[in-house]
XYZ file of C-alpha atoms in Angstrom:
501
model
C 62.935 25.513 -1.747
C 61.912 22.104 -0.605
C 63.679 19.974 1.277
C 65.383 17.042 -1.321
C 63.644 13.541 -0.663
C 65.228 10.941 1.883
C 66.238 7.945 0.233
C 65.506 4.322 1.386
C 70.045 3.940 2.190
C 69.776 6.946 4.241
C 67.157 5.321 5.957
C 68.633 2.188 6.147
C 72.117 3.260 8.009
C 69.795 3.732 11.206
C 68.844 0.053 12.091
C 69.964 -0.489 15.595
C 68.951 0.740 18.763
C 71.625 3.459 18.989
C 70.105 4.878 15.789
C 66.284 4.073 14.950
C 64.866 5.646 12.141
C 61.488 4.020 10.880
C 59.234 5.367 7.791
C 55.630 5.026 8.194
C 53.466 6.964 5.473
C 56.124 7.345 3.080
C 57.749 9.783 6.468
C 60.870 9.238 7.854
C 60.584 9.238 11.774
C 63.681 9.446 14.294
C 62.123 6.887 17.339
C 65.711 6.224 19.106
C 64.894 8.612 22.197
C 61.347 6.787 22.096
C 62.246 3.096 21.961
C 61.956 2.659 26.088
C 58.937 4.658 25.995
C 57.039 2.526 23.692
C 54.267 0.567 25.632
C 54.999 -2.665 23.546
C 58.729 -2.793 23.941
C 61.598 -2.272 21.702
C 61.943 -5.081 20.085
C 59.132 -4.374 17.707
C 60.256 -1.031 16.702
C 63.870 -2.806 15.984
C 62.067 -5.294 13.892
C 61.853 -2.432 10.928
C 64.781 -0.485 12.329
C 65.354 1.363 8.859
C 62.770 0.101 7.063
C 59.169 0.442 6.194
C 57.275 0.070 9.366
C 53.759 1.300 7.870
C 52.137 -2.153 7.535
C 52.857 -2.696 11.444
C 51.949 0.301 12.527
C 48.488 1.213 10.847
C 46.253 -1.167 12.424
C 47.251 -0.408 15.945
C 48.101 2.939 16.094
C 45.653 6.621 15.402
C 47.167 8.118 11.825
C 48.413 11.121 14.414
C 49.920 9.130 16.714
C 53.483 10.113 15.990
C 52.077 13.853 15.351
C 51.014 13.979 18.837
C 53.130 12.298 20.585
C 56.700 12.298 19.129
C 58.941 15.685 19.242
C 58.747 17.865 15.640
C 62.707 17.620 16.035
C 62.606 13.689 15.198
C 60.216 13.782 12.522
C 62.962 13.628 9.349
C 61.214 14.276 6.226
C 59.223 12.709 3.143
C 61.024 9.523 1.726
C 61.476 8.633 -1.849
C 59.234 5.401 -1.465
C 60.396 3.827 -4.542
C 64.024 3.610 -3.478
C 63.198 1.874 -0.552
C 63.897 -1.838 -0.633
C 61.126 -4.068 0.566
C 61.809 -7.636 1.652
C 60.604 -10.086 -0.085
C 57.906 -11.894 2.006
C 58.132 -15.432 2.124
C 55.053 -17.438 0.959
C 52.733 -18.315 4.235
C 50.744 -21.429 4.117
C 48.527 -19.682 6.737
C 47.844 -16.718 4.779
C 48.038 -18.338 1.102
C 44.789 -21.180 2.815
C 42.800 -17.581 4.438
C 42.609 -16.008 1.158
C 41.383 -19.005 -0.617
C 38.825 -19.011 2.313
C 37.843 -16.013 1.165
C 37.229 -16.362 -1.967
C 34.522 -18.735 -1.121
C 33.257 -16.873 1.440
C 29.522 -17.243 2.160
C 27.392 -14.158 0.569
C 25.991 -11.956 3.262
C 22.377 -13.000 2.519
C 22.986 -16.355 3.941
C 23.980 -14.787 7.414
C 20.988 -15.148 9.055
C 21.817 -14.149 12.516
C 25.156 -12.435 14.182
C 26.627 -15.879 15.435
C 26.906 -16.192 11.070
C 28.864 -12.979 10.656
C 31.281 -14.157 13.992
C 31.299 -17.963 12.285
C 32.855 -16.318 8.561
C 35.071 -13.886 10.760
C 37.055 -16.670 12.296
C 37.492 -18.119 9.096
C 38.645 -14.928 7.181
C 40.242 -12.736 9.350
C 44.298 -13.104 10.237
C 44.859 -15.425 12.883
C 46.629 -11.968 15.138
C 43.684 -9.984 14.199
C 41.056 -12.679 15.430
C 42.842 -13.823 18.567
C 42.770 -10.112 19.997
C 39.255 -9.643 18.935
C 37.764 -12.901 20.407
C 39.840 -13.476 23.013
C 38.710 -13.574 26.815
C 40.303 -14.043 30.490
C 42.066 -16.989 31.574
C 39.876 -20.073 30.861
C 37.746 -17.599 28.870
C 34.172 -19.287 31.142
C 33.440 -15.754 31.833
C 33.672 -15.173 28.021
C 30.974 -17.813 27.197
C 28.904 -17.231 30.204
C 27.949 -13.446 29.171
C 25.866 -14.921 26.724
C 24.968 -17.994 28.341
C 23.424 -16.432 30.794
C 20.864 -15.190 28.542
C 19.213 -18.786 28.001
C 18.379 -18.835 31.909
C 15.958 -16.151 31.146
C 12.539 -17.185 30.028
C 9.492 -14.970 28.552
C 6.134 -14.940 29.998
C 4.299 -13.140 27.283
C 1.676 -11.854 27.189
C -1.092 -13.016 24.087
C -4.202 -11.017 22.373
C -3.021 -7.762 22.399
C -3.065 -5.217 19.733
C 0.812 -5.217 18.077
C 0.033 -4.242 14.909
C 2.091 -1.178 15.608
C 5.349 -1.659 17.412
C 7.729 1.209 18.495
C 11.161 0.022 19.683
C 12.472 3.821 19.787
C 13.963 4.986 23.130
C 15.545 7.725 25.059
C 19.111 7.188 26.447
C 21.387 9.952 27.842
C 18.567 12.498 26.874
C 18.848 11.111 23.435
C 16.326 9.580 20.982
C 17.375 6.550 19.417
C 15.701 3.978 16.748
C 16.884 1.313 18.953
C 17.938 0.685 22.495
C 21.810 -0.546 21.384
C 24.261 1.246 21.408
C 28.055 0.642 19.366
C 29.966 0.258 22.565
C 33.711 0.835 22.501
C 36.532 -1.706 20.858
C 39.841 -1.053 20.209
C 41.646 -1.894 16.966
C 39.215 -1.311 13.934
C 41.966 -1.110 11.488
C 42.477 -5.291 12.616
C 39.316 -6.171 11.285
C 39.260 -3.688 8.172
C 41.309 -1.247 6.385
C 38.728 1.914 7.570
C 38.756 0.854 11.084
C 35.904 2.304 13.152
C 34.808 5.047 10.577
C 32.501 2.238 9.431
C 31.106 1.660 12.626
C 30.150 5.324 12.482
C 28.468 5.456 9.392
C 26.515 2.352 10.104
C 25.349 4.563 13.172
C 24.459 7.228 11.502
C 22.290 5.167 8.791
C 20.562 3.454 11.507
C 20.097 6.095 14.081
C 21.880 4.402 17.339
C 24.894 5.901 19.499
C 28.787 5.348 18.359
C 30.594 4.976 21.889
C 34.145 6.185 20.448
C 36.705 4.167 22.053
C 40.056 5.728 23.222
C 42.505 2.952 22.104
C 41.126 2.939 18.199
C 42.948 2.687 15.318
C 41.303 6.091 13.557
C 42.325 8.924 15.520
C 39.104 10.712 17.399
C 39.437 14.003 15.118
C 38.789 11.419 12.111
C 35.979 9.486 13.888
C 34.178 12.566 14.713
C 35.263 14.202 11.041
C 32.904 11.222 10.220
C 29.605 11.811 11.979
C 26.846 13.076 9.843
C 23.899 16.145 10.620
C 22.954 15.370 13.841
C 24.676 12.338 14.873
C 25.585 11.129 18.362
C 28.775 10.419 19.840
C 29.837 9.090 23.556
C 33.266 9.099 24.165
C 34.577 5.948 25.760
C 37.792 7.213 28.480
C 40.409 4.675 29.492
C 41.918 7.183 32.196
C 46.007 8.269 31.575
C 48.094 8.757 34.777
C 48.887 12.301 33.277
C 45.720 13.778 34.311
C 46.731 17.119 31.955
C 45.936 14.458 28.919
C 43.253 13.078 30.424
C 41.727 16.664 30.824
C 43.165 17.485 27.251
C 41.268 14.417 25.411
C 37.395 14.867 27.862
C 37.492 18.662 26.633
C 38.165 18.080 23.604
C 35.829 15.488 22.863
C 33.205 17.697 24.585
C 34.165 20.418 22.385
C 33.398 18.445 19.303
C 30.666 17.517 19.983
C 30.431 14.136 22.310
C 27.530 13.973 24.493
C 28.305 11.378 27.109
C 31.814 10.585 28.545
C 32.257 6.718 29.338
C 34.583 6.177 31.885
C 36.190 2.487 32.392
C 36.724 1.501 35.833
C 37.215 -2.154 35.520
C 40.664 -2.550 33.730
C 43.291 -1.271 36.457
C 45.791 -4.023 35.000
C 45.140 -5.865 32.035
C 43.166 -9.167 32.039
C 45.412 -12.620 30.626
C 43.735 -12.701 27.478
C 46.143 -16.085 26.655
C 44.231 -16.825 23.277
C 45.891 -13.254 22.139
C 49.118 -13.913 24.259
C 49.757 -17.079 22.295
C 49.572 -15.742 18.647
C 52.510 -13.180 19.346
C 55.126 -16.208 19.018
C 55.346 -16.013 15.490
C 58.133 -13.786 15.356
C 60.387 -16.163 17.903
C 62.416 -17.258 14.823
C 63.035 -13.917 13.354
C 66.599 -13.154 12.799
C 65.627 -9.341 14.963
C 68.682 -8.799 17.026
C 67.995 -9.257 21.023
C 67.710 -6.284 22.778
C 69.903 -5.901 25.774
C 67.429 -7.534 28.723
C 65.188 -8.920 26.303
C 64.608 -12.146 28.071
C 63.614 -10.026 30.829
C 61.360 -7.673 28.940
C 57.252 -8.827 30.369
C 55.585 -9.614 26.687
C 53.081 -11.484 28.515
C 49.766 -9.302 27.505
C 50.181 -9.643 23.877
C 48.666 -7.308 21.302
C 46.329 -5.764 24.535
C 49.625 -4.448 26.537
C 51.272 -2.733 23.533
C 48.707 -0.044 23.623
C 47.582 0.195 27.097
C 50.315 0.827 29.705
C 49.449 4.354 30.459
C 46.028 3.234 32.138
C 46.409 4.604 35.755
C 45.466 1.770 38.459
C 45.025 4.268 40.997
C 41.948 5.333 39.399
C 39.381 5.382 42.408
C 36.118 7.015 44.226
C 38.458 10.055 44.723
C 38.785 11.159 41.098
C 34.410 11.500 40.175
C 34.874 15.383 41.518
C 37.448 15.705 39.564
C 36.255 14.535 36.282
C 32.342 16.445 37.138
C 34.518 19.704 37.523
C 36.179 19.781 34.043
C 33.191 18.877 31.993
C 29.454 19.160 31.340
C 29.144 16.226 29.658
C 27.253 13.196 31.523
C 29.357 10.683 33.202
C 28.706 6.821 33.275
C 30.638 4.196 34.995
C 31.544 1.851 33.229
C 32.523 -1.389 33.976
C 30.536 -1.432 37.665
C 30.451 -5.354 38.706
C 28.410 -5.255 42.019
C 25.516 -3.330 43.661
C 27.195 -1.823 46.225
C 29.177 0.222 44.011
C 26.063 1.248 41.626
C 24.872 2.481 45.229
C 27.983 4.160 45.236
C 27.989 5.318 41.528
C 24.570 7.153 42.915
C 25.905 8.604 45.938
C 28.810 10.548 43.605
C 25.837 11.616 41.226
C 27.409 10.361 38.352
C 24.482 10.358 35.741
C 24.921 6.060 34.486
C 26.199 3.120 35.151
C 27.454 0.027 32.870
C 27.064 -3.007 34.286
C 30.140 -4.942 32.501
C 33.057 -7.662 32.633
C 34.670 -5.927 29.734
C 33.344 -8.851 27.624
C 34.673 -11.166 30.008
C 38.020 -10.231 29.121
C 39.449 -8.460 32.439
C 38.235 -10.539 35.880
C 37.865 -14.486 35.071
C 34.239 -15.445 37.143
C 33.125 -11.950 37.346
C 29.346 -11.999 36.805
C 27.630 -12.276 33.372
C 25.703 -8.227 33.589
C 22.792 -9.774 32.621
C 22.656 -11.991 36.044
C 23.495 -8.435 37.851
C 21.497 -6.119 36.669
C 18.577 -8.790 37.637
C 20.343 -8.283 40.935
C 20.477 -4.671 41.238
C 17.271 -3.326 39.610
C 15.584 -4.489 42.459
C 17.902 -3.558 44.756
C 17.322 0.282 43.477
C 13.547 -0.314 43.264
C 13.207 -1.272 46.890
C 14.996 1.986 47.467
C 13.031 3.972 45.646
C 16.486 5.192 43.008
C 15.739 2.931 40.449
C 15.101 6.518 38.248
C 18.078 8.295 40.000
C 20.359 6.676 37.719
C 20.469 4.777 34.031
C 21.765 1.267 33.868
C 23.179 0.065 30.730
C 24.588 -3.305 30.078
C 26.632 -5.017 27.573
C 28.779 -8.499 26.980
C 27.033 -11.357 25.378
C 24.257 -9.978 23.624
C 23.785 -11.622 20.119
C 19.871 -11.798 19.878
C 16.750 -9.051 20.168
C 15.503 -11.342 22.360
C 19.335 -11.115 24.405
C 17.969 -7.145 24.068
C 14.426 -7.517 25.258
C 15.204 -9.473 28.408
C 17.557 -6.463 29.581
C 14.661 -4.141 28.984
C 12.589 -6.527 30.778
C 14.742 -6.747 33.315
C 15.268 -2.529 33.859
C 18.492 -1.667 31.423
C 17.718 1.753 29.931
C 19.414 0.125 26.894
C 22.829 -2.163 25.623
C 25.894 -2.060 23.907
C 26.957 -4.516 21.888
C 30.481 -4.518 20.720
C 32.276 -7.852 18.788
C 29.353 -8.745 16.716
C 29.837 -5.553 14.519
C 33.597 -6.050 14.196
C 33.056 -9.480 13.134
C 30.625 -8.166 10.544
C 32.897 -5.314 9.645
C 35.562 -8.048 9.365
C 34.040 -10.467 7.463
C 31.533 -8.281 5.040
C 32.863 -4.543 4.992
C 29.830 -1.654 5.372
C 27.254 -3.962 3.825
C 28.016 -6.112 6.971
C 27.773 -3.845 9.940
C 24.744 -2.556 8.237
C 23.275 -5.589 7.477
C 23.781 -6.847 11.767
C 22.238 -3.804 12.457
C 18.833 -4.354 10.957
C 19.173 -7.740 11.638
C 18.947 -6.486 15.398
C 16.118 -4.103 14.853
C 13.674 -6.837 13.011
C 14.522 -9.285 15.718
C 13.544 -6.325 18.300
C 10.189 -5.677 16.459
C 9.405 -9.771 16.431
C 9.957 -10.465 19.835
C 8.153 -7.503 21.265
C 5.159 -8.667 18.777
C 5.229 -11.548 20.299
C 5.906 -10.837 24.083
C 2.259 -8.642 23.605
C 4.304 -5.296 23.882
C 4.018 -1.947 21.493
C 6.878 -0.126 22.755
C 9.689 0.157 25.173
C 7.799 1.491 28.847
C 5.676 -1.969 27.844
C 8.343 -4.133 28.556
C 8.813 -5.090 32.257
C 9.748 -7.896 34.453
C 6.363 -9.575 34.433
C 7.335 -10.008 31.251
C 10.198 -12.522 32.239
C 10.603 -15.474 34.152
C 14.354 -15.354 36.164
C 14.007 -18.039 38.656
C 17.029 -20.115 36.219
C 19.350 -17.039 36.560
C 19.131 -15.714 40.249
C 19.886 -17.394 43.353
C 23.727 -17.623 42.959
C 22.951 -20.737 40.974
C 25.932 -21.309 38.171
C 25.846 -24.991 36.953
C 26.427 -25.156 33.530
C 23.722 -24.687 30.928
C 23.825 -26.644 27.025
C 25.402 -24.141 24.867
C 23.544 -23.627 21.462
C 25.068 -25.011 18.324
C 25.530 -21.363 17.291
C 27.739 -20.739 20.039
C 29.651 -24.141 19.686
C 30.641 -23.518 15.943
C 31.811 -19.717 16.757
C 33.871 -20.081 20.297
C 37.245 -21.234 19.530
C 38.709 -24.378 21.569
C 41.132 -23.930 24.738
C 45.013 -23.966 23.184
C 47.679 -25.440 24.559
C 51.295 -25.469 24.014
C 52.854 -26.622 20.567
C 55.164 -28.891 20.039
C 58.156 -27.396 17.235
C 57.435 -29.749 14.069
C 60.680 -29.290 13.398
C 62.685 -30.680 16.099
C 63.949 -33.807 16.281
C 63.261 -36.407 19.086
């Protein structure tokens, strides 16, 4: 016989921290034993002590999480959802002005460009969901300046050649691509729309370019790769775990289903202050949540970031490449390298790629736009005689096919571009991620028309003119009218309406 139903009272008697039972899924889940385990603290997890916690816990967290991760002994049972009381929610100004916003919502032919799709995000999207996605370090300059640095760049191109035919097809990883982009990890689809990266692969599939499969993403990686179609390509995108058993466990899996390239972050060894994302977790300050014992001493400081990231190991180093070469095949890129020296290193452990990266400025504030270094160190490996030893990838900033040609110019082997398809994935769904994706690949087949080049080995750096980007010269360049309407203006701290003076 089958076990009788829970009922939303039975549920409800466990509300405190000496007994937490949550439901997510219409599942009743005991999480007491877990609640100084959980990365983001307890005091979420108390916030739906005995209640519904689904609508919290889907956008941040794999459908398996609790599968994987929290003993079969404290998973309770189905729940009778409809006698389970659900609070009333209390009309929000915020929310009641986005949805009229979207209602009016421009139509995705008028988004010309993917500054348009990142311009109708900001304006549709939750305020929580937004702040994590666009936010950057500190003063968020690095932020800006990935792109910036783009407009230092200048074409010389090259005029009366044959272009009729243009072939922006490429090779990357020992793969053939339409297009030299790749979908380079983000965490948190679900924030931006209710399939979460599952769109991201489809759109990759359609258009024949590379998912990078990120490890913190809202779809688990079984349903990601469940998603691929005939002969699709995956990377998989590793944020290392200080259990080196999981680690092991999630790079052979992943190569056992399939992924052909395993992404390794080396830049994020603590979490950057991403203080446009840390400032939009106040608005729970005046909930009536009981305080956890400690709580004023409990570090909140990282916002949405540090509630799924605390098992990233900081003593990741040099050490570990061995390590990770003995327990899989697949080929092994860097990413996140910020310097030549260490893609001189990256060679020297025969790691097969390197991503020059700032983690879209969100990690190291004044860390260098990887456009300005890889005009740094493809020279550097040329004057060697390596610059073939190794594949150099960059990403952060790019929003144009010119952004794309100038790091083919310049020696990338291709890019990844990241945001702009979560803001179209935000903002327009499929039709949107699709849409930013050919937007991409007729801007790729313009520009090389007009820089006088038919396909990809055509484009090098006599092509481009860098004397405004080298040099170690950083004073401030105009910033386009695109990029003025999109970035969102420094906060500060807000005064409480309400008080009295």
């Amino acid at each position: 016989m089958s076990q009788p139903k829970l009922t939303g009272a039975d549920i409800a008697k466990h509300n405190s921290k000496d007994s937490c039972w949550v439901i997510v899924h219409g599942k009743a889940y005991d999480v007491t034993d877990f609640l100084p385990e959980h990365p983001g603290g307890q005091k979420i997890i108390l916030k739906y002590a005995g209640r519904d916690a689904t609508e919290e816990f889907e956008p941040i967290h794999p459908p398996d999480t609790l599968d994987k991760y929290l003993d079969k002994s404290k998973h309770l049972g189905e729940v009778d959802m409809a006698t389970v009381a659900h609070d009333e929610k209390a009309v929000d100004p915020e929310e009641t002005a986005r949805q009229e916003r979207i209602k009016l919502m421009p139509s995705l032919q008028s988004c010309y460009n993917l500054m348009d799709f990142e311009s109708v995000a900001q304006q549709v999207m939750k305020k929580t969901a937004w702040a994590y996605y666009s936010s950057g370090a500190d003063d968020e300059i690095t932020l800006r300046e990935n792109h910036t640095a783009f407009h230092k760049i200048w074409f010389r191109p090259r005029v009366l050649v044959d272009v009729e035919h243009v072939d922006y097809s490429t090779t990357m990883l020992g793969t053939k691509v339409a297009v030299p982009f790749y979908v380079t990890a983000t965490a948190l689809g679900k924030l931006g729309h209710p399939e979460g990266e599952v769109v991201l692969t489809r759109s990759s599939y359609r258009h024949n370019v590379i998912q990078m499969i990120p490890t913190l993403a809202s779809c688990s990686f079984d349903e990601i790769v469940d998603a691929r179609q005939g002969d699709q390509v995956q990377w998989l995108q590793l944020y290392v775990n200080k259990n080196r058993d999981i680690t092991k466990r999630i790079v052979q899996h992943a190569e056992a289903r399939g992924c052909k390239g395993l992404f390794i972050t080396v830049d994020a060894p603590q979490l950057g202050r991403r203080e446009k994302d840390m400032r939009s977790k106040f608005s729970d300050e005046g909930s009536n949540v009981q305080k956890e014992e400690g709580e004023e001493n409990v570090d909140r400081s990282q916002g949405a970031a540090r509630a799924i990231s605390s098992f990233i190991d900081p003593a990741l180093s040099w050490k570990d490449i061995p390590w990770f070469q003995s327990i899989t095949k697949m080929p092994i890129v860097l990413k996140g390298v910020q310097c030549v020296e260490d893609v001189f290193r990256a060679i020297e452990a025969g790691v097969q790629g390197v991503v020059l990266s700032n983690h879209g400025g969100r990690q190291l504030e004044f860390a260098p736009s990887a456009v300005e270094l890889l005009a740094e160190v493809m020279p550097a490996l040329r004057q060697r005689g390596l610059e073939n030893s190794i594949e150099v990838y960059i990403d952060g900033g790019i929003r144009r096919g010119t952004d794309i040609v100038k790091a083919l110019c310049l020696g990338a082997k291709g890019v990844g571009i990241g945001r702009p398809f979560l803001y179209a994935m935000s903002a327009y769904g499929q039709a949107g991620v699709d849409k930013a994706m050919q937007l991409l690949k007729d801007e790729m087949e313009m520009n090389m028309r007009l820089i006088g080049a038919t396909k990809i080995s055509e484009l090098s750096p006599s092509l481009v003119d860098t004397r405004g980007l080298v040099g170690g010269h950083h004073a401030p360049v105009p910033s386009d009218t695109l990029g003025m309407r999109a970035y969102d203006a420094l906060q500060a701290p807000r005064f409480n309406e309400k008080s009295k003076l």
